[in-house]
Amino acid sequence: MKNIELLLARRTARSQGGERGVVMTRIATITVAMGLAVMILTLAVFQGFRKEITADFRGFAADIAVVDISGFGRSEAQPMQGDAELKEWIAALEQVRSVEEYATVGCMIKSGDRVVGVQLKGVGSGYDTAWWNEKIEEGSLPDLQAEARSKQLLISRSTARSLEVEVGDKLELLFVDAGSTPRRDSFRVAGIYSTGMEEMDRVMVLSDVRDVRRLAEWDAQTVMGYDVMLHDERKAEAVAEQIDKKIAELDSSSGMTNALAATIQMRHPVVFDWMQAHTVIAQAVLIIMMVVLLFNVAATMLIMVFDRIGMIGALKAMGMRNKAVARVFLYRAAMLFMKGAAWGNAIGLAAAVVQMVWHPIRLDPEGYMLSTLPISIGWGWLVALNIGAAAVTVAVMVLPSMMVTRIKTEESLKYKL
């Protein structure tokens, strides 16, 4: 048996009734389309910011850093003696993808008359460099597998621009420690990278850990800490707690009894608080757009009912119940939403793809940390958004559709069908 209510909804959709109904239907369709487009772009930008910034901070500083607690939160961290047994224990954890020592020192890089201050980060041959390889624009990583010190650097595009150097050029590094004479050494640019995070790019330079130790005059066992990469970054807090418990059990002879397992959120709280604030803004935008969408569809629904008073009276006179008549207008609201949603998805996704491919919208890295507006489209949240918006719209439209119960049959028959 055919669904009479759906059939009537389709027939009334082809004949909109009065001029007022036509105008309001078009306005409602445009409102749904623009509302969904804005919501899609809002979520795509928010997810893009979260994904890009989290990925870049993971690449720069790993999911967890095991560092000396006395230097935590300070500009100058404290070196310590590495513990091979602790490193092996961390590597054996199920959630850990890799763990490797690193060493960092602050130094000056000189090329001709141009000088910039940077943080030199040295890593070993076992370091997870997959993220770094993705960010290289020219050249390659320093040769970490060589038997002798490579004396090569991976510098950022902004640093290369400041020093006016290219891949293969020589640079002079100057390291000054309190109470000692300045130490110099010559290096060669192995590669140039760019992440779009200008604040980090300006200061971070990658090299062989042996080069850093030589420049800082450390022995082969001295480390600044261990970078721990996880299979799932969401498990960072739980893994950090496990590592802290293990550190507390270390013998006093270990050089890492004062170490702390610090997650990215612990080391960069301002950045992640900033992202949390953007979460609240994204939620506010979604709520506002949903309210505007529902208001317009509800107003259109009421006008549909008033423009079809004659038809409602005729249907009631023929024995159709109030709930069945109300379902006719609920079907109309659903059809209106589907039409607007189709346009909204097309507009929102097209705008997102344009930004992803051509990057027409640029950002100030000083305020947003990224040089281009990031976009990330996830089919999971996209489907959930459409289903949720459709369900809320139809559910809210139950109230205006019930206006048909207040229309009396004998009075409604005075109006045209």
CSV table of N, CA and C in Angstrom, one decimal, residues 44-58 60 131 135 194-202 271 274-275 278 355 359 361-376:
chain,number,residue,atom,x,y,z
A,44,ALA,N,35.4,21.6,9.6
A,44,ALA,CA,36.6,21.3,8.8
A,44,ALA,C,37.8,22.1,9.2
A,45,VAL,N,37.6,23.4,9.5
A,45,VAL,CA,38.7,24.3,9.9
A,45,VAL,C,39.1,23.9,11.3
A,46,PHE,N,38.2,23.7,12.2
A,46,PHE,CA,38.5,23.3,13.6
A,46,PHE,C,39.3,22.0,13.6
A,47,GLN,N,38.8,21.0,12.9
A,47,GLN,CA,39.6,19.7,12.8
A,47,GLN,C,40.9,19.9,12.1
A,48,GLY,N,41.0,20.8,11.1
A,48,GLY,CA,42.3,21.1,10.5
A,48,GLY,C,43.3,21.7,11.4
A,49,PHE,N,42.8,22.7,12.2
A,49,PHE,CA,43.7,23.3,13.2
A,49,PHE,C,44.2,22.2,14.2
A,50,ARG,N,43.3,21.4,14.7
A,50,ARG,CA,43.7,20.4,15.7
A,50,ARG,C,44.7,19.4,15.1
A,51,LYS,N,44.4,18.9,13.9
A,51,LYS,CA,45.2,17.9,13.3
A,51,LYS,C,46.6,18.4,13.0
A,52,GLU,N,46.6,19.6,12.3
A,52,GLU,CA,47.9,20.2,11.9
A,52,GLU,C,48.8,20.6,13.1
A,53,ILE,N,48.2,21.3,14.0
A,53,ILE,CA,49.0,21.7,15.2
A,53,ILE,C,49.5,20.6,16.0
A,54,THR,N,48.6,19.6,16.3
A,54,THR,CA,49.0,18.4,17.0
A,54,THR,C,50.1,17.6,16.3
A,55,ALA,N,49.9,17.4,15.0
A,55,ALA,CA,50.9,16.7,14.2
A,55,ALA,C,52.3,17.4,14.2
A,56,ASP,N,52.3,18.7,14.1
A,56,ASP,CA,53.5,19.4,14.1
A,56,ASP,C,54.2,19.4,15.4
A,57,PHE,N,53.4,19.6,16.5
A,57,PHE,CA,54.1,19.5,17.8
A,57,PHE,C,54.6,18.1,18.1
A,58,ARG,N,53.9,17.1,17.6
A,58,ARG,CA,54.3,15.7,17.8
A,58,ARG,C,55.7,15.5,17.1
A,60,PHE,N,57.9,18.0,16.3
A,60,PHE,CA,58.9,18.8,16.9
A,60,PHE,C,59.4,18.2,18.2
A,131,TRP,N,58.2,12.1,10.2
A,131,TRP,CA,57.6,13.5,10.1
A,131,TRP,C,58.5,14.5,9.5
A,135,LYS,N,58.4,17.1,5.8
A,135,LYS,CA,58.5,18.5,5.8
A,135,LYS,C,59.6,19.1,5.0
A,194,SER,N,60.1,23.1,6.0
A,194,SER,CA,59.1,24.1,6.3
A,194,SER,C,57.8,23.4,6.8
A,195,THR,N,57.3,23.8,8.0
A,195,THR,CA,56.1,23.3,8.6
A,195,THR,C,54.9,24.3,8.5
A,196,GLY,N,55.2,25.5,8.2
A,196,GLY,CA,54.2,26.5,8.3
A,196,GLY,C,54.0,27.1,9.7
A,197,MET,N,54.6,26.5,10.7
A,197,MET,CA,54.6,27.1,12.1
A,197,MET,C,55.8,27.9,12.2
A,198,GLU,N,55.7,29.2,11.8
A,198,GLU,CA,56.9,30.0,11.8
A,198,GLU,C,57.6,30.2,13.1
A,199,GLU,N,56.8,30.3,14.2
A,199,GLU,CA,57.4,30.4,15.5
A,199,GLU,C,58.4,29.3,15.9
A,200,MET,N,58.0,28.1,15.5
A,200,MET,CA,58.9,26.9,15.7
A,200,MET,C,60.0,26.8,14.7
A,201,ASP,N,59.6,27.1,13.4
A,201,ASP,CA,60.6,27.0,12.3
A,201,ASP,C,61.8,27.9,12.5
A,202,ARG,N,61.5,29.1,13.1
A,202,ARG,CA,62.6,30.1,13.2
A,202,ARG,C,63.7,29.6,14.2
A,271,VAL,N,49.3,26.5,24.1
A,271,VAL,CA,48.8,26.1,22.8
A,271,VAL,C,47.6,25.3,22.9
A,274,TRP,N,44.6,27.2,24.0
A,274,TRP,CA,44.2,28.0,22.8
A,274,TRP,C,43.3,27.2,21.9
A,275,MET,N,43.7,25.9,21.7
A,275,MET,CA,42.8,25.1,20.8
A,275,MET,C,41.5,24.7,21.5
A,278,HIS,N,39.1,27.5,20.9
A,278,HIS,CA,38.6,27.4,19.6
A,278,HIS,C,37.5,26.3,19.5
A,355,GLN,N,40.3,25.3,-0.6
A,355,GLN,CA,41.3,25.7,0.4
A,355,GLN,C,42.3,24.7,0.5
A,359,HIS,N,44.9,26.8,-1.3
A,359,HIS,CA,45.2,27.7,-0.1
A,359,HIS,C,45.0,29.2,-0.4
A,361,ILE,N,43.2,31.2,1.3
A,361,ILE,CA,43.2,32.0,2.6
A,361,ILE,C,44.4,31.8,3.4
A,362,ARG,N,45.2,32.9,3.6
A,362,ARG,CA,46.4,32.8,4.3
A,362,ARG,C,46.2,33.4,5.7
A,363,LEU,N,47.1,32.9,6.6
A,363,LEU,CA,47.0,33.3,8.0
A,363,LEU,C,48.3,34.0,8.5
A,364,ASP,N,48.2,34.8,9.5
A,364,ASP,CA,49.4,35.4,10.1
A,364,ASP,C,50.0,34.4,11.1
A,365,PRO,N,51.1,33.8,10.8
A,365,PRO,CA,51.7,32.8,11.7
A,365,PRO,C,51.9,33.3,13.1
A,366,GLU,N,52.1,34.6,13.3
A,366,GLU,CA,52.3,35.2,14.6
A,366,GLU,C,51.1,35.0,15.5
A,367,GLY,N,49.9,35.0,15.0
A,367,GLY,CA,48.7,34.8,15.8
A,367,GLY,C,48.1,33.4,15.7
A,368,TYR,N,48.3,32.7,14.6
A,368,TYR,CA,47.6,31.4,14.4
A,368,TYR,C,48.6,30.3,14.3
A,369,MET,N,49.9,30.5,14.3
A,369,MET,CA,51.0,29.5,14.3
A,369,MET,C,51.1,28.8,13.0
A,370,LEU,N,50.1,28.9,12.1
A,370,LEU,CA,50.1,28.3,10.8
A,370,LEU,C,50.0,29.4,9.7
A,371,SER,N,50.6,29.2,8.6
A,371,SER,CA,50.7,30.2,7.5
A,371,SER,C,49.5,30.1,6.6
A,372,THR,N,48.8,29.0,6.6
A,372,THR,CA,47.6,28.8,5.7
A,372,THR,C,46.5,28.2,6.6
A,373,LEU,N,45.2,28.5,6.2
A,373,LEU,CA,44.1,28.0,6.9
A,373,LEU,C,44.0,26.5,6.7
A,374,PRO,N,44.1,25.7,7.8
A,374,PRO,CA,44.1,24.3,7.6
A,374,PRO,C,42.7,23.7,7.5
A,375,ILE,N,42.5,22.7,6.7
A,375,ILE,CA,41.2,22.1,6.4
A,375,ILE,C,41.4,20.6,6.6
A,376,SER,N,40.5,19.9,7.3
A,376,SER,CA,40.5,18.5,7.4
A,376,SER,C,39.1,18.0,7.3
